[in-house]
Short mmCIF file of C-alpha atoms in Angstrom, two decimals:
data_model
loop_
_atom_site.label_atom_id
_atom_site.label_comp_id
_atom_site.label_asym_id
_atom_site.label_seq_id
_atom_site.Cartn_x
_atom_site.Cartn_y
_atom_site.Cartn_z
CA MET A 150 33.28 -7.30 -162.35
CA THR A 151 31.76 -5.18 -159.68
CA GLU A 152 32.95 -5.47 -156.49
CA ARG A 153 29.68 -7.40 -155.33
CA GLN A 154 30.57 -10.02 -158.03
CA ILE A 155 34.09 -10.14 -156.74
CA LEU A 156 32.81 -10.87 -153.01
CA GLU A 157 30.58 -13.49 -153.92
CA LYS A 158 32.80 -14.98 -156.27
CA LYS A 159 35.09 -15.33 -153.18
CA GLY A 160 32.19 -17.19 -151.31
CA GLY A 161 31.40 -14.70 -148.74
CA SER A 162 27.80 -12.81 -149.96
CA SER A 163 28.18 -11.02 -146.20
CA ASP A 164 29.09 -7.22 -146.70
CA SER A 165 30.81 -6.82 -143.03
CA LEU A 166 32.93 -3.89 -142.09
CA VAL A 167 36.47 -5.35 -141.32
CA ILE A 168 38.46 -3.13 -139.30
CA ALA A 169 41.53 -4.52 -137.74
CA GLY A 170 40.35 -8.13 -138.45
CA LYS A 171 37.14 -7.40 -136.60
CA GLU A 172 34.00 -7.87 -138.39
CA PHE A 173 30.85 -4.98 -137.94
CA SER A 174 27.61 -5.38 -139.84
CA SER A 175 26.92 -1.84 -139.61
CA ARG A 176 28.85 0.82 -141.88
CA LEU A 177 27.69 3.43 -139.61
CA ILE A 178 29.65 4.73 -136.67
CA ILE A 179 27.48 7.04 -134.32
CA GLY A 180 29.15 9.69 -131.86
CA THR A 181 26.86 10.04 -128.14
CA GLY A 182 27.56 13.59 -127.76
CA LYS A 183 25.01 16.54 -128.02
CA TYR A 184 21.83 14.64 -126.97
CA GLN A 185 18.81 15.73 -124.99
CA SER A 186 19.57 13.07 -122.87
CA PHE A 187 21.07 9.53 -122.37
CA GLN A 188 17.69 7.85 -123.01
CA GLN A 189 17.23 9.56 -126.23
CA THR A 190 21.10 8.70 -127.30
CA LYS A 191 19.73 5.09 -126.55
CA GLU A 192 17.30 5.23 -128.80
CA ALA A 193 18.72 6.86 -131.33
CA LEU A 194 21.81 4.39 -131.50
CA GLU A 195 19.36 1.52 -131.67
CA ALA A 196 17.00 3.27 -134.93
CA SER A 197 20.58 3.33 -136.29
CA SER A 198 21.61 0.12 -136.01
CA ALA A 199 25.53 0.88 -135.31
CA ASP A 200 27.28 -1.18 -133.95
CA ILE A 201 30.30 1.35 -132.80
CA ILE A 202 29.63 4.39 -130.85
CA THR A 203 32.78 6.99 -130.14
CA VAL A 204 32.83 8.29 -126.54
CA ALA A 205 34.89 10.69 -124.85
CA LEU A 206 36.99 10.82 -121.67
CA ARG A 207 36.55 13.38 -118.86
CA ARG A 208 36.91 14.11 -115.43
CA VAL A 209 34.63 12.38 -113.21
CA ASN A 210 32.66 15.06 -111.62
CA VAL A 211 33.48 13.73 -107.60
CA PHE A 212 30.72 16.10 -106.21
CA LYS A 213 27.82 14.44 -108.37
CA LYS A 214 28.17 11.08 -107.19
CA ASP A 215 24.89 10.09 -108.36
CA GLU A 216 24.65 11.48 -111.69
CA PRO A 217 23.68 8.63 -114.50
CA LYS A 218 26.50 7.75 -116.96
CA LEU A 219 26.49 6.39 -120.37
CA GLN A 220 27.42 3.18 -119.67
CA ASP A 221 24.18 2.56 -117.79
CA TYR A 222 22.23 3.36 -120.81
CA ILE A 223 24.76 1.61 -123.53
CA ASP A 224 26.50 -1.44 -122.50
CA PRO A 225 29.85 -1.46 -123.62
CA LYS A 226 29.51 -5.32 -124.02
CA GLN A 227 26.79 -5.39 -126.54
CA TYR A 228 28.24 -2.15 -128.43
CA THR A 229 32.02 -1.17 -129.35
CA TYR A 230 33.17 1.37 -127.13
CA LEU A 231 35.48 3.96 -129.44
CA PRO A 232 36.95 6.10 -127.25
CA ASN A 233 38.22 9.46 -128.96
CA THR A 234 40.75 12.47 -128.27
CA ALA A 235 38.05 15.58 -128.58
CA GLY A 236 39.64 18.34 -127.02
CA CYS A 237 43.34 17.37 -127.76
CA TYR A 238 45.35 19.68 -129.39
CA THR A 239 48.73 18.15 -129.20
CA ALA A 240 50.02 14.31 -129.76
CA ASP A 241 51.20 14.33 -126.24
CA GLU A 242 47.68 15.11 -124.69
CA ALA A 243 46.17 12.65 -127.27
CA VAL A 244 48.47 9.81 -126.66
CA ARG A 245 48.06 10.41 -122.81
CA THR A 246 44.27 10.43 -123.38
CA LEU A 247 44.39 7.07 -124.96
CA ARG A 248 46.49 5.53 -122.59
CA LEU A 249 43.92 6.46 -119.69
CA ALA A 250 40.83 5.39 -121.72
CA ARG A 251 42.47 1.83 -122.20
CA GLU A 252 43.09 1.74 -118.84
CA ALA A 253 39.36 2.51 -118.09
CA GLY A 254 38.09 0.38 -120.83
CA GLY A 255 40.48 -2.10 -121.80
CA TRP A 256 39.94 -1.54 -125.73
CA ASP A 257 42.69 -0.91 -128.23
CA LEU A 258 40.53 -0.12 -130.95
CA VAL A 259 40.51 4.12 -130.71
CA LYS A 260 39.94 6.82 -132.80
CA LEU A 261 42.77 9.66 -132.52
CA GLU A 262 41.97 13.29 -133.43
CA VAL A 263 44.54 15.97 -132.73
CA ILE A 264 43.35 19.44 -133.74
CA GLY A 265 44.78 22.57 -134.77
CA ASP A 266 42.30 25.11 -134.16
CA LYS A 267 39.42 25.97 -131.79
CA LYS A 268 37.18 27.72 -134.23
CA THR A 269 37.23 25.05 -137.47
CA LEU A 270 38.24 21.70 -135.08
CA TYR A 271 40.43 21.13 -138.21
CA PRO A 272 43.08 18.34 -137.75
CA ASP A 273 46.80 19.32 -137.12
CA MET A 274 47.78 16.59 -139.66
CA GLU A 275 51.85 16.67 -137.73
CA GLU A 276 50.75 16.24 -134.43
CA THR A 277 47.98 13.72 -135.36
CA TYR A 278 51.01 11.86 -137.13
CA MET A 279 53.30 11.70 -134.17
CA ALA A 280 50.47 10.46 -132.15
CA ALA A 281 49.40 7.81 -134.02
CA LYS A 282 53.33 6.75 -134.37
CA THR A 283 53.35 6.32 -130.77
CA LEU A 284 50.15 4.51 -130.28
CA ILE A 285 50.52 2.12 -133.01
CA LYS A 286 54.07 1.50 -131.12
CA GLU A 287 52.21 0.90 -127.94
CA GLY A 288 49.84 -1.75 -129.31
CA PHE A 289 46.71 0.43 -130.17
CA SER A 290 44.50 -0.09 -133.32
CA VAL A 291 44.63 3.65 -134.40
CA MET A 292 41.28 4.86 -136.54
CA VAL A 293 42.79 7.99 -137.64
CA TYR A 294 40.53 11.28 -138.12
CA CYS A 295 42.19 13.32 -140.72
CA THR A 296 42.27 16.23 -143.28
CA ASP A 297 41.42 15.07 -146.93
CA ASP A 298 44.94 15.21 -148.03
CA PRO A 299 45.52 11.73 -150.06
CA ILE A 300 49.20 11.90 -149.38
CA TYR A 301 48.79 12.36 -145.73
CA ALA A 302 46.09 9.48 -145.84
CA LYS A 303 48.50 7.03 -147.17
CA LYS A 304 51.10 8.13 -144.76
CA LEU A 305 48.89 7.62 -141.81
CA GLU A 306 48.23 4.05 -143.65
CA ASP A 307 51.52 3.15 -144.26
CA ILE A 308 52.63 3.82 -140.21
CA GLY A 309 50.05 1.18 -139.55
CA CYS A 310 46.45 3.29 -138.82
CA VAL A 311 43.60 0.56 -139.35
CA ALA A 312 41.50 3.11 -140.56
CA ILE A 313 41.48 5.98 -142.51
CA MET A 314 38.80 8.78 -141.49
CA PRO A 315 39.05 12.12 -143.42
CA LEU A 316 36.48 14.89 -142.97
CA ALA A 317 33.68 15.76 -145.17
CA ALA A 318 33.65 19.41 -143.53
CA PRO A 319 34.46 20.58 -140.14
CA ILE A 320 33.09 18.91 -137.05
CA GLY A 321 29.12 19.77 -136.27
CA SER A 322 29.05 21.90 -139.31
CA GLY A 323 26.55 19.78 -141.18
CA LEU A 324 28.10 20.84 -144.99
CA GLY A 325 28.21 17.81 -146.56
CA ILE A 326 31.22 16.20 -148.57
CA GLN A 327 33.29 19.40 -149.62
CA ASN A 328 35.68 17.61 -151.49
CA LYS A 329 34.36 14.52 -153.39
CA ILE A 330 37.58 14.34 -155.68
CA ASN A 331 39.63 14.02 -152.52
CA ILE A 332 37.90 11.69 -150.64
CA ALA A 333 37.78 9.29 -154.27
CA LEU A 334 41.57 9.73 -154.23
CA ILE A 335 41.79 8.46 -150.54
CA VAL A 336 39.72 5.58 -151.43
CA GLU A 337 41.31 4.10 -154.31
CA ASN A 338 44.93 4.53 -152.72
CA ALA A 339 43.63 3.44 -149.65
CA ASN A 340 44.27 -0.68 -148.41
CA VAL A 341 42.58 0.22 -144.94
CA PRO A 342 39.14 0.98 -144.71
CA VAL A 343 38.23 4.58 -145.11
CA LEU A 344 35.59 6.38 -143.42
CA VAL A 345 33.96 9.93 -144.07
CA ASP A 346 34.38 11.26 -140.57
CA ALA A 347 32.59 14.91 -139.58
CA GLY A 348 30.53 17.46 -141.34
CA VAL A 349 27.87 15.04 -142.32
CA GLY A 350 24.34 16.87 -142.40
CA THR A 351 21.96 14.85 -143.74
CA ALA A 352 20.92 11.58 -145.26
CA SER A 353 22.22 12.47 -148.80
CA ASP A 354 25.83 13.30 -147.48
CA ALA A 355 25.86 9.52 -145.90
CA SER A 356 24.89 8.22 -149.17
CA ILE A 357 27.30 10.39 -151.25
CA ALA A 358 30.34 9.04 -149.25
CA MET A 359 29.14 5.56 -149.63
CA GLU A 360 28.94 5.78 -153.39
CA LEU A 361 32.32 7.32 -153.57
CA GLY A 362 33.57 3.78 -152.70
CA CYS A 363 33.87 4.94 -148.68
CA ASP A 364 33.71 1.72 -146.26
CA GLY A 365 31.60 3.97 -143.73
CA VAL A 366 30.84 7.11 -142.20
CA LEU A 367 31.28 8.28 -139.07
CA MET A 368 28.60 10.96 -137.75
CA ASN A 369 27.53 12.59 -134.51
CA THR A 370 25.85 16.02 -134.56
CA ALA A 371 23.65 15.14 -137.72
CA ILE A 372 21.67 13.02 -135.74
CA ALA A 373 21.56 14.52 -132.43
CA GLU A 374 21.04 17.84 -133.76
CA ALA A 375 18.12 16.79 -136.17
CA LYS A 376 14.77 18.12 -135.22
CA ASP A 377 14.11 14.15 -134.57
CA PRO A 378 17.18 12.49 -134.06
CA VAL A 379 15.93 9.24 -133.86
CA LEU A 380 14.25 9.51 -137.35
CA MET A 381 17.29 11.00 -138.76
CA ALA A 382 19.60 7.86 -137.30
CA LYS A 383 16.87 5.77 -139.05
CA ALA A 384 17.32 7.81 -141.98
CA MET A 385 21.49 7.32 -141.88
CA LYS A 386 20.78 3.56 -141.70
CA LEU A 387 19.15 3.62 -144.74
CA SER A 388 21.64 5.75 -146.51
CA VAL A 389 24.36 4.25 -145.87
CA THR A 390 22.72 0.59 -146.79
CA SER A 391 21.64 2.44 -149.67
CA GLY A 392 24.67 4.08 -150.77
CA ARG A 393 26.70 1.05 -150.41
CA MET A 394 24.61 -1.29 -152.35
CA ALA A 395 24.62 1.76 -155.14
CA TYR A 396 28.39 1.50 -155.07
CA LEU A 397 28.43 -2.08 -155.18
CA ALA A 398 25.63 -2.24 -158.24
CA GLY A 399 28.12 0.08 -160.40
CA ARG A 400 26.64 3.23 -161.26
CA MET A 401 25.78 3.73 -165.03
CA ASN A 402 27.77 6.22 -166.83
CA LYS A 403 27.59 9.98 -166.69
CA LYS A 404 26.88 11.28 -170.44
CA GLN A 405 26.81 14.56 -171.67
CA TYR A 406 23.69 14.51 -174.00
CA ALA A 407 20.28 12.70 -173.77
CA ASP A 408 19.96 8.83 -174.22
CA PRO A 409 16.38 7.90 -174.56
CA SER A 410 14.74 5.34 -172.21
CA SER A 411 11.89 4.42 -174.98
CA PRO A 412 12.54 2.67 -178.24
CA MET A 413 13.12 5.15 -181.17
CA TYR A 414 11.57 2.88 -183.73
CA ASN A 415 7.85 2.08 -184.41
CA LEU A 416 7.03 5.16 -183.58
CA ILE A 417 3.26 6.09 -184.97
CA MET B 100 47.25 16.92 -96.51
CA GLN B 101 46.23 18.74 -99.39
CA ILE B 102 46.29 17.47 -103.19
CA ILE B 103 44.97 18.51 -106.11
CA LEU B 104 41.94 16.41 -107.47
CA ASN B 105 40.66 16.88 -111.34
CA GLY B 106 42.31 20.35 -110.59
CA GLU B 107 40.83 21.08 -107.65
CA ASN B 108 42.89 21.63 -104.09
CA THR B 109 41.43 18.82 -101.74
CA MET B 110 41.95 18.27 -98.38
CA LEU B 111 42.49 14.50 -97.52
CA ASP B 112 43.18 12.74 -94.25
CA SER B 113 46.95 11.11 -94.13
CA ASN B 114 47.23 7.31 -95.35
CA VAL B 115 45.12 7.76 -97.75
CA THR B 116 45.53 5.42 -100.95
CA VAL B 117 44.09 5.83 -104.20
CA LEU B 118 41.62 2.92 -103.34
CA ASP B 119 40.18 5.04 -100.49
CA LEU B 120 40.08 8.10 -102.46
CA VAL B 121 37.91 6.49 -105.25
CA LYS B 122 35.64 4.87 -102.52
CA LYS B 123 35.19 8.05 -100.96
CA TYR B 124 33.77 9.45 -103.71
CA ASP B 125 31.76 6.59 -104.44
CA LEU B 126 33.49 5.35 -107.93
CA SER B 127 33.12 2.48 -109.43
CA PRO B 128 36.68 1.14 -109.99
CA GLN B 129 35.29 -0.52 -113.36
CA LYS B 130 34.37 2.54 -114.74
CA VAL B 131 37.22 5.05 -114.16
CA ALA B 132 41.05 5.45 -114.57
CA VAL B 133 43.36 6.81 -112.38
CA GLU B 134 46.26 9.08 -113.03
CA LEU B 135 48.61 9.95 -109.99
CA ASN B 136 51.18 12.40 -111.35
CA LEU B 137 51.04 11.78 -114.91
CA GLU B 138 51.17 7.86 -114.36
CA ILE B 139 48.46 5.60 -115.03
CA ILE B 140 47.79 3.42 -111.77
CA SER B 141 46.26 0.13 -112.50
CA ARG B 142 42.81 -1.04 -110.80
CA ASP B 143 44.71 -4.08 -109.07
CA GLU B 144 47.50 -1.50 -107.47
CA TYR B 145 44.99 0.93 -106.46
CA GLU B 146 45.64 -0.13 -102.91
CA ASP B 147 49.45 0.06 -103.26
CA TYR B 148 49.67 3.53 -103.81
CA ASN B 149 49.82 5.97 -100.93
CA LEU B 150 49.16 9.79 -101.65
CA SER B 151 51.22 12.63 -100.29
CA GLU B 152 50.88 16.26 -99.96
CA GLY B 153 50.74 17.79 -103.45
CA ASP B 154 49.83 14.99 -105.56
CA ARG B 155 48.03 15.76 -108.86
CA VAL B 156 45.38 12.95 -109.36
CA GLU B 157 43.29 12.74 -112.36
CA ILE B 158 39.95 10.47 -112.32
CA VAL B 159 38.40 9.81 -115.75
CA GLU B 160 35.42 8.17 -116.97
CA PHE B 161 33.77 8.09 -120.56
CA VAL B 162 30.86 10.59 -121.22
CA GLY B 163 28.96 10.91 -124.85
CA GLY B 164 31.11 12.76 -127.60
CA GLY B 165 31.98 12.83 -131.20
#
């Protein structure tokens, strides 16, 4: 039975993304950094149909009182704000940041990322794991950004992370999924949603993630740094949807040799 | 008195509460979070905390990010 058949048999034809018990109709999560303006961010978000956006926590510039704020353009009541821990290099920094984020916004669903190296922005899995343990104990629902290591992915799930988010390639690189085998292994072993996060560059990268069985894709630079971000946001929406459909449809088997599509009999 | 606000030395009058500080910079309490000497101060307690010489205050908000 394909997944679609299993879903329909259960009586539900909605294919929503469920994270920590909450349903989202979009399987695309987008970041809000690197845009030309808040207006462009808002337009790209609308074109993407994403329900969840990531946001960062930073010091207020107290001397610029009248600077526009993200919340003035993107309503936190209409979209789910997902605070991240970008810029954190230790578990302590990440935990401190998310405690403050929860105080500022009141939300428990968060994205945890603890980086090990400025050049590659690769996750430090040891610090990430320690931070996740603390945050989960404090009642946070942790969506964890991680490497594509299937063992660590399972360990993070086992301690209670609500979603596993392995990278495709380094943040902002646009290189696309570098290790499909590992992403597929993580999907196979996971009982919580798996979302590819970081390194997506164009529409096909997002489709591939969904075709591998991922539950969603998170991206920022792929849209923000496209020549036409609003058009790319629309493309990403379609690619996530089509990749998901292709996965549910159950793809054909790959064959080593040709298999003709037209009948080989009654030839003139 | 002098405090350290968001990493910068800042001179304040005496008898300033956290609420006074937030209002001084025209900030909306609903859109920020405040940390005083590494302790998070909840919104409804802003006026209960008086600042002292050398206090380290962080006032943060959400910005665009990936």
